[in-house]
Amino acid sequence: MTPAATSAEPSLADLLARGGRLASLAEDEAAKRAYLDALKRDPTSLEALLELARLALRSGHRSAAMTCWRQAIFCHPADPAAHVNLGGLLIESGELAAAKTAFADALALAPDLPAAHQGMARVLTALGEPAAAEPHWRRGLADGWLARQPYRGAGPGVAALLIVSAKGGNIPTRALIDDTVFAAIALYAEGHDPARPLPPHAVVFNAIGDADLCGDALAKAAEVVARSAAPVVNAPGAVAATTRAGTAARLAGVPGLVVPAIRTLRRADLARADLGFPHLVRAPGFHTGQHFVRVERAADLAGAIANLPGEQLLAIEPLDARGADGRFRKYRVMFIGGALFPLHLAVSADWKVHYFSAAMAGAADARAEEARFLTDMPGVLGPKAIAALAQVAERLGLDYGGIDFGLSPAGEVLLFEANAGMVIQPPGPEPIWDYRRAPIAHALAAVKAMLLATAVAALAA
């Protein structure tokens, strides 16, 4: 005799509901298991794939999120949501051509979708095609100046107003804003209409971080802040003062800090400028090494800058950040609520140092060196550098920001850049990155605590 079943297996709807409930309680790993069980019932479930992608991003598993979105596109080619989400992550990863394709696919499916137009405009701007981006800006912001962010906490949550720029240049806030505490609404500064009421909020977080790219958006953000009675994290005026050239001028004279000469020049004036060589030239408003070249000789200048977008270019004196082993080093320290937090150290054979391209995964000695920096920043950098970093943080006046720098043999800080646009990216899941988890979690916790304390103080008042 076959024993009677004690209970029926949960249905697809039950598993999806369980995943949503667990996610709302911040039990992410249990929520992931529920959604994976849902995919066993129906491997094409759009809700399960989209929610798994979102949970993967929360824990720093970017490749897993991309896999989920690509699977959602394969199973539901007529749904634009996965195309838009995939495009946004591809922009963050610097894969601009692939991102452009993703947004084009979304627009083919939904020609009036604001998020798809905003994404396409961001891509075209990043590719140096502002004229082509302009109509997408207009359509993307016509009805989309506010965007409610996912909230999964109990009760109404602490209302937060998140100011962003549609053109990009924003601080990635996915890991910074605790969506079990804050019910956030993003406001696109370019679409701000003073005739429209602001949504209720207890705190404002200005997430526009790139002063070179987003000058107009920061001016609009200042208008928003002027209308609000809530406290502001990263006042737009403080961020607007952090252009690369402006920051170099403001920080000149800080003891223990070596500041490169940075000039903003018209393209046509570069050849006539009194530049020493080698020299660095970059288009303002771009990051991750995009549109950034090293020119070894005056004779190479015209060819080197030919493909840089824009009429205004930055001419930057190079600083030698090589160690005794000939490799280049770039440290990142965050400024959060006035305190210093070590974030990463990238060691590379290339002068253009970025963590994602530094091949740290294959260099055990570089990872060991980074681990020493993360666990003993004062001991690794020395008192001269620590004092200089504290002065930089004070002069910038940002609630959230950071500095990328090298270290001279004399223990001086070699300034690369210092601004609000620094990203705190959780490490990947591989065990070799375990040494990075606690320091990064410490910095993220400091941001969340600062936001909460600011909002609670305002609510109490």
Coordinates of C-alpha atoms in Angstrom, one line a residue:
M1 CA 0.0 0.0 0.0
T2 CA 1.3 3.4 -0.9
P3 CA 1.5 5.8 2.1
A4 CA -0.7 8.8 1.9
A5 CA 1.1 12.1 1.2
T6 CA 1.3 14.2 4.3
S7 CA 1.2 17.5 2.5
A8 CA 1.0 18.7 -1.1
E9 CA 4.1 20.2 -2.7
P10 CA 3.9 24.0 -2.8
S11 CA 2.7 25.4 -6.1
L12 CA 4.6 27.9 -8.3
A13 CA 2.4 30.7 -6.8
D14 CA 3.2 29.5 -3.3
L15 CA 6.9 29.5 -4.0
L16 CA 6.9 33.0 -5.6
A17 CA 4.9 34.3 -2.6
R18 CA 7.4 32.7 -0.2
G19 CA 10.3 34.3 -2.1
G20 CA 8.7 37.7 -1.9
R21 CA 7.9 37.4 1.8
L22 CA 11.4 36.2 2.7
A23 CA 13.0 39.0 0.6
S24 CA 10.8 41.6 2.4
L25 CA 12.3 40.3 5.7
A26 CA 15.9 40.6 4.2
E27 CA 16.3 36.8 4.4
D28 CA 18.0 36.9 1.0
E29 CA 19.5 33.4 0.9
A30 CA 16.2 31.8 1.8
A31 CA 14.4 34.0 -0.7
K32 CA 16.9 32.8 -3.4
R33 CA 16.2 29.2 -2.6
A34 CA 12.5 29.8 -2.9
Y35 CA 12.9 31.4 -6.3
L36 CA 15.2 28.6 -7.4
D37 CA 12.5 26.1 -6.3
A38 CA 10.0 28.1 -8.3
L39 CA 12.3 27.7 -11.4
K40 CA 12.3 24.0 -10.9
R41 CA 8.5 24.1 -11.2
D42 CA 8.7 26.5 -14.2
P43 CA 12.1 27.3 -15.6
T44 CA 10.6 30.2 -17.6
S45 CA 9.0 32.1 -14.7
L46 CA 9.7 35.7 -15.4
E47 CA 9.0 36.8 -11.8
A48 CA 11.5 34.3 -10.4
L49 CA 14.2 35.2 -12.9
L50 CA 13.8 39.0 -12.3
E51 CA 13.8 38.6 -8.5
L52 CA 16.8 36.3 -8.5
A53 CA 18.7 38.8 -10.6
R54 CA 17.8 41.6 -8.1
L55 CA 18.9 39.5 -5.1
A56 CA 22.1 38.5 -6.9
L57 CA 23.0 42.2 -7.4
R58 CA 22.3 42.9 -3.7
S59 CA 25.0 40.4 -2.8
G60 CA 27.5 41.5 -5.4
H61 CA 26.9 38.6 -7.8
R62 CA 26.8 40.6 -11.0
S63 CA 27.5 37.7 -13.4
A64 CA 24.6 35.7 -11.8
A65 CA 22.3 38.7 -12.3
M66 CA 23.3 39.0 -16.0
T67 CA 22.6 35.2 -16.4
C68 CA 19.1 35.6 -14.9
W69 CA 18.3 38.6 -17.1
R70 CA 19.6 36.9 -20.3
Q71 CA 17.5 33.8 -19.4
A72 CA 14.5 36.0 -18.9
I73 CA 15.1 37.6 -22.3
F74 CA 15.4 34.1 -23.9
C75 CA 12.2 32.9 -22.3
H76 CA 10.2 36.2 -22.7
P77 CA 11.7 38.0 -25.7
A78 CA 8.6 40.3 -25.9
D79 CA 9.0 41.6 -22.3
P80 CA 11.2 44.8 -22.1
A81 CA 12.0 44.7 -18.4
A82 CA 14.9 42.3 -18.6
H83 CA 16.4 44.2 -21.5
V84 CA 16.3 47.5 -19.5
N85 CA 17.8 45.9 -16.4
L86 CA 20.5 44.1 -18.4
G87 CA 21.4 47.3 -20.1
G88 CA 21.8 49.2 -16.9
L89 CA 24.2 46.6 -15.5
L90 CA 26.1 46.5 -18.8
I91 CA 26.6 50.3 -18.4
E92 CA 28.0 49.8 -14.9
S93 CA 30.3 47.1 -16.3
G94 CA 31.6 49.4 -19.1
E95 CA 30.2 47.2 -21.8
L96 CA 28.6 50.2 -23.7
A97 CA 28.1 48.5 -27.1
A98 CA 26.2 45.6 -25.5
A99 CA 24.2 48.0 -23.4
K100 CA 23.2 50.0 -26.4
T101 CA 21.9 46.8 -28.0
A102 CA 19.9 46.0 -24.9
F103 CA 18.2 49.3 -24.8
A104 CA 17.5 49.3 -28.5
D105 CA 15.8 45.9 -28.1
A106 CA 13.7 47.3 -25.2
L107 CA 12.7 50.3 -27.3
A108 CA 11.7 48.1 -30.2
L109 CA 9.3 46.3 -27.8
A110 CA 8.1 49.4 -26.0
P111 CA 8.9 52.6 -27.9
D112 CA 7.5 54.9 -25.2
L113 CA 9.2 53.3 -22.2
P114 CA 10.9 56.1 -20.2
A115 CA 13.5 53.8 -18.6
A116 CA 14.6 52.5 -22.0
H117 CA 15.0 56.0 -23.4
Q118 CA 16.9 57.1 -20.3
G119 CA 19.2 54.1 -20.6
M120 CA 19.8 54.7 -24.3
A121 CA 20.5 58.4 -23.6
R122 CA 23.1 57.4 -20.9
V123 CA 24.8 55.0 -23.4
L124 CA 24.9 57.5 -26.2
T125 CA 26.3 60.2 -23.8
A126 CA 29.0 57.8 -22.6
L127 CA 29.9 57.0 -26.2
G128 CA 30.4 60.6 -26.9
E129 CA 27.2 61.1 -29.0
P130 CA 25.3 63.9 -27.2
A131 CA 23.3 65.0 -30.2
A132 CA 21.9 61.5 -30.6
A133 CA 21.2 61.2 -26.9
E134 CA 19.2 64.5 -26.7
P135 CA 15.9 63.1 -28.1
H136 CA 16.1 60.2 -25.8
W137 CA 16.6 62.5 -22.8
R138 CA 13.4 64.4 -23.8
R139 CA 11.3 61.3 -24.1
G140 CA 12.8 59.6 -21.1
L141 CA 12.1 62.4 -18.8
A142 CA 8.7 63.6 -20.2
D143 CA 6.7 61.5 -17.7
G144 CA 9.4 59.8 -15.7
W145 CA 10.9 62.4 -13.4
L146 CA 10.1 60.2 -10.3
A147 CA 10.8 56.5 -9.9
R148 CA 9.8 54.6 -6.8
Q149 CA 12.6 52.2 -5.7
P150 CA 12.0 48.7 -4.5
Y151 CA 11.1 48.5 -0.8
R152 CA 10.8 45.3 1.2
G153 CA 10.6 46.3 4.8
A154 CA 7.9 46.0 7.3
G155 CA 5.6 49.0 7.7
P156 CA 5.9 52.2 5.7
G157 CA 9.6 52.6 5.9
V158 CA 11.7 55.8 6.2
A159 CA 10.9 58.0 3.2
A160 CA 14.0 59.1 1.4
L161 CA 14.3 61.3 -1.7
L162 CA 17.2 60.2 -4.0
I163 CA 18.3 62.8 -6.4
V164 CA 19.9 61.4 -9.6
S165 CA 21.0 62.6 -13.0
A166 CA 19.4 61.0 -16.1
K167 CA 22.7 61.5 -17.9
G168 CA 24.6 59.2 -15.5
G169 CA 27.5 60.2 -13.3
N170 CA 25.5 58.9 -10.3
I171 CA 26.8 57.1 -7.2
P172 CA 25.5 53.5 -7.4
T173 CA 23.3 53.3 -4.3
R174 CA 22.1 49.7 -4.6
A175 CA 24.4 48.6 -1.8
L176 CA 24.2 51.8 0.1
I177 CA 20.5 52.3 0.8
D178 CA 19.0 49.6 3.0
D179 CA 15.7 48.8 1.2
T180 CA 14.4 47.1 4.4
V181 CA 14.5 50.5 6.1
F182 CA 14.2 53.2 3.5
A183 CA 11.3 53.6 1.1
A184 CA 13.2 55.6 -1.5
I185 CA 11.9 57.6 -4.5
A186 CA 14.4 58.6 -7.2
L187 CA 14.0 62.1 -8.6
Y188 CA 15.7 62.8 -12.0
A189 CA 17.1 66.3 -11.6
E190 CA 16.8 67.2 -15.3
G191 CA 13.1 66.5 -15.1
H192 CA 12.4 68.5 -12.0
D193 CA 9.4 70.8 -12.3
P194 CA 9.1 73.4 -9.5
A195 CA 5.3 73.4 -10.1
R196 CA 5.0 69.8 -9.0
P197 CA 5.0 69.0 -5.3
L198 CA 7.9 66.9 -4.0
P199 CA 7.0 63.5 -2.6
P200 CA 7.0 63.3 1.2
H201 CA 10.5 62.5 2.6
A202 CA 12.5 62.6 5.8
V203 CA 16.0 62.8 4.2
V204 CA 17.5 63.7 0.9
F205 CA 20.4 61.8 -0.6
N206 CA 22.0 63.7 -3.6
A207 CA 23.4 60.7 -5.5
I208 CA 24.8 62.8 -8.4
G209 CA 28.5 62.3 -8.1
D210 CA 30.2 63.6 -11.3
A211 CA 30.7 67.4 -11.3
D212 CA 32.3 67.4 -14.7
L213 CA 29.5 65.6 -16.4
C214 CA 26.5 66.8 -14.3
G215 CA 26.9 70.5 -13.8
D216 CA 23.4 71.3 -15.0
A217 CA 21.9 68.4 -13.1
L218 CA 23.6 69.6 -9.9
A219 CA 22.2 73.1 -10.4
K220 CA 18.7 71.5 -10.7
A221 CA 19.4 69.4 -7.6
A222 CA 20.2 72.5 -5.7
E223 CA 16.7 73.8 -6.7
V224 CA 15.2 70.6 -5.3
V225 CA 17.1 70.9 -2.0
A226 CA 16.0 74.5 -1.6
R227 CA 12.4 73.4 -1.7
S228 CA 12.9 70.7 0.9
A229 CA 13.0 71.1 4.7
A230 CA 14.7 67.7 5.1
P231 CA 18.4 67.2 5.9
V232 CA 20.7 66.6 2.9
V233 CA 23.4 64.0 2.4
N234 CA 26.0 65.4 -0.1
A235 CA 24.8 68.9 -0.7
P236 CA 24.7 69.6 -4.4
G237 CA 26.9 72.7 -4.0
A238 CA 29.7 70.6 -2.3
V239 CA 29.6 68.0 -5.1
A240 CA 29.5 70.7 -7.8
A241 CA 32.9 72.0 -6.5
T242 CA 34.6 68.6 -7.1
T243 CA 35.4 68.9 -10.8
R244 CA 38.8 67.4 -11.5
A245 CA 40.5 70.7 -12.2
G246 CA 38.7 72.5 -9.4
T247 CA 39.6 69.8 -6.8
A248 CA 43.2 69.9 -7.8
A249 CA 43.2 73.7 -7.2
R250 CA 41.4 73.4 -3.9
L251 CA 43.7 70.8 -2.5
A252 CA 47.0 72.4 -3.5
G253 CA 49.0 73.1 -0.4
V254 CA 47.8 70.3 1.7
P255 CA 50.8 69.0 3.7
G256 CA 51.8 65.5 2.6
L257 CA 49.7 65.7 -0.6
V258 CA 51.2 65.8 -4.1
V259 CA 48.6 67.4 -6.5
P260 CA 49.1 67.2 -10.3
A261 CA 48.7 70.2 -12.5
I262 CA 45.3 69.9 -14.2
R263 CA 44.2 72.3 -16.9
T264 CA 40.9 72.4 -18.8
L265 CA 41.8 73.4 -22.4
R266 CA 40.0 73.6 -25.7
R267 CA 41.0 70.9 -28.1
A268 CA 42.4 73.4 -30.5
D269 CA 44.6 75.0 -27.8
L270 CA 46.3 71.8 -26.6
A271 CA 48.9 71.8 -29.3
R272 CA 49.9 75.4 -28.3
A273 CA 49.9 74.7 -24.6
D274 CA 53.1 74.4 -22.7
L275 CA 52.8 70.8 -21.9
G276 CA 55.6 68.6 -20.5
F277 CA 55.8 65.0 -21.8
P278 CA 54.7 62.4 -21.1
H279 CA 51.3 64.0 -20.4
L280 CA 47.8 62.6 -19.7
V281 CA 44.8 63.8 -21.6
R282 CA 41.2 62.8 -20.9
A283 CA 37.7 63.9 -21.8
P284 CA 35.9 65.1 -18.7
G285 CA 32.8 63.2 -17.4
F286 CA 34.1 59.7 -18.2
H287 CA 35.4 57.0 -15.9
T288 CA 37.0 53.5 -15.8
G289 CA 39.7 54.7 -18.1
Q290 CA 37.4 55.6 -21.0
H291 CA 38.6 58.4 -23.3
F292 CA 41.8 58.7 -21.3
V293 CA 45.2 58.6 -23.0
R294 CA 48.9 58.9 -22.1
V295 CA 50.9 60.9 -24.7
E296 CA 54.6 60.2 -24.6
R297 CA 55.8 62.9 -27.1
A298 CA 54.6 66.2 -28.5
A299 CA 54.6 64.6 -32.0
D300 CA 52.0 62.0 -30.8
L301 CA 49.5 64.5 -29.4
A302 CA 47.3 65.1 -32.4
G303 CA 46.8 61.4 -33.1
A304 CA 46.3 60.5 -29.4
I305 CA 43.4 62.9 -28.9
A306 CA 41.8 62.5 -32.3
N307 CA 39.1 60.1 -30.9
L308 CA 38.5 61.8 -27.6
P309 CA 35.0 63.3 -27.5
G310 CA 34.2 66.9 -26.8
E311 CA 35.8 70.3 -27.3
Q312 CA 37.0 70.7 -23.7
L313 CA 39.8 68.3 -22.6
L314 CA 41.7 67.9 -19.4
A315 CA 45.5 68.0 -19.5
I316 CA 46.9 66.3 -16.5
E317 CA 50.5 66.1 -15.2
P318 CA 51.3 62.4 -14.6
L319 CA 52.4 61.3 -11.2
D320 CA 54.7 58.2 -10.8
A321 CA 52.8 55.7 -8.7
R322 CA 55.2 52.8 -9.3
G323 CA 56.6 50.8 -6.4
A324 CA 60.1 49.4 -6.1
D325 CA 58.9 46.3 -8.1
G326 CA 58.0 48.6 -11.1
R327 CA 54.2 48.0 -10.7
F328 CA 51.7 50.8 -10.4
R329 CA 49.5 51.1 -7.3
K330 CA 46.2 52.8 -6.7
Y331 CA 44.6 53.0 -3.3
R332 CA 41.0 54.0 -2.6
V333 CA 39.9 55.4 0.8
M334 CA 36.3 56.4 1.4
F335 CA 35.2 59.5 3.4
I336 CA 31.9 58.6 5.2
G337 CA 30.5 61.0 7.8
G338 CA 34.0 62.5 8.2
A339 CA 35.7 59.2 8.9
L340 CA 38.3 57.3 6.7
F341 CA 37.6 53.8 5.5
P342 CA 40.1 51.7 3.4
L343 CA 38.3 50.2 0.4
H344 CA 40.8 48.6 -2.0
L345 CA 44.3 48.6 -3.4
A346 CA 44.9 47.7 -7.1
V347 CA 48.4 46.6 -8.2
S348 CA 49.0 46.6 -12.0
A349 CA 51.7 46.6 -14.6
D350 CA 49.8 49.3 -16.5
W351 CA 49.9 53.0 -15.7
K352 CA 46.1 53.1 -16.1
V353 CA 45.2 51.3 -12.9
H354 CA 41.6 50.1 -12.2
Y355 CA 40.6 47.4 -9.8
F356 CA 38.6 45.5 -12.4
S357 CA 41.5 45.4 -14.9
A358 CA 44.4 44.9 -12.4
A359 CA 44.4 41.1 -12.6
M360 CA 44.3 40.9 -8.8
A361 CA 42.7 37.5 -9.0
G362 CA 45.9 36.0 -10.5
A363 CA 48.4 37.8 -8.2
A364 CA 48.5 36.3 -4.7
D365 CA 51.2 38.7 -3.6
A366 CA 49.1 41.7 -4.6
R367 CA 46.1 40.3 -2.7
A368 CA 48.3 39.9 0.4
E369 CA 49.5 43.5 0.0
E370 CA 45.9 44.7 -0.3
A371 CA 44.9 42.6 2.8
R372 CA 47.6 44.4 4.8
F373 CA 46.2 47.8 3.7
L374 CA 42.6 46.9 4.5
T375 CA 43.5 45.6 8.0
D376 CA 46.1 48.2 8.9
M377 CA 45.6 51.4 6.8
P378 CA 47.6 53.7 9.2
G379 CA 50.5 51.2 9.4
V380 CA 50.7 50.8 5.6
L381 CA 50.3 54.4 4.6
G382 CA 52.1 56.1 7.5
P383 CA 51.2 59.2 9.6
K384 CA 52.0 61.7 6.8
A385 CA 49.5 60.2 4.4
I386 CA 46.8 59.7 7.0
A387 CA 47.0 63.3 8.0
A388 CA 46.8 64.4 4.4
L389 CA 43.8 62.2 3.7
A390 CA 42.0 63.7 6.7
Q391 CA 42.7 67.2 5.4
V392 CA 41.4 66.2 1.9
A393 CA 38.2 64.9 3.5
E394 CA 37.7 68.1 5.5
R395 CA 38.3 70.4 2.5
L396 CA 35.9 68.5 0.2
G397 CA 33.1 68.7 2.8
L398 CA 31.3 65.6 1.5
D399 CA 29.2 63.3 3.6
Y400 CA 30.0 60.5 1.2
G401 CA 33.0 60.6 -1.1
G402 CA 36.5 59.2 -1.5
I403 CA 39.9 59.5 -3.0
D404 CA 42.0 57.4 -5.4
F405 CA 45.7 57.9 -4.9
G406 CA 49.2 56.5 -5.1
L407 CA 51.9 56.7 -2.4
S408 CA 55.4 58.2 -3.0
P409 CA 58.6 56.7 -1.5
A410 CA 58.5 59.5 1.0
G411 CA 55.0 58.5 2.2
E412 CA 53.2 61.4 0.4
V413 CA 49.7 60.9 -1.1
L414 CA 49.8 61.2 -4.9
L415 CA 46.3 62.6 -5.9
F416 CA 44.6 60.9 -8.8
E417 CA 41.0 62.0 -8.1
A418 CA 38.8 62.9 -5.1
N419 CA 35.0 63.3 -5.4
A420 CA 31.6 61.9 -4.5
G421 CA 31.5 59.4 -7.4
M422 CA 33.5 56.6 -5.7
V423 CA 31.8 53.2 -5.9
I424 CA 31.7 50.7 -3.0
Q425 CA 31.4 47.4 -4.9
P426 CA 30.9 44.2 -2.9
P427 CA 33.4 41.5 -3.8
G428 CA 32.6 38.5 -5.9
P429 CA 31.6 35.2 -4.3
E430 CA 35.0 33.5 -4.8
P431 CA 36.8 32.5 -1.6
I432 CA 40.0 34.4 -2.6
W433 CA 38.1 37.6 -1.9
D434 CA 37.1 36.7 1.7
Y435 CA 39.7 39.1 3.1
R436 CA 37.8 42.0 1.4
R437 CA 34.4 41.3 2.8
A438 CA 34.6 42.7 6.3
P439 CA 36.3 46.0 5.3
I440 CA 33.7 46.6 2.6
A441 CA 30.8 45.6 4.9
H442 CA 32.2 48.1 7.4
A443 CA 32.1 50.9 4.9
L444 CA 28.6 50.0 3.7
A445 CA 27.4 49.8 7.3
A446 CA 28.8 53.3 8.0
V447 CA 26.9 54.7 5.0
K448 CA 23.6 53.1 6.1
A449 CA 24.1 54.3 9.7
M450 CA 24.8 57.8 8.6
L451 CA 21.7 57.9 6.4
L452 CA 19.5 56.4 9.2
A453 CA 20.9 58.8 11.9
T454 CA 20.3 61.8 9.6
A455 CA 16.7 60.7 9.0
V456 CA 16.0 59.8 12.6
A457 CA 17.3 63.2 13.8
A458 CA 15.1 65.0 11.3
L459 CA 12.0 62.9 12.3
A460 CA 12.7 63.6 16.0
A461 CA 13.0 67.3 15.3

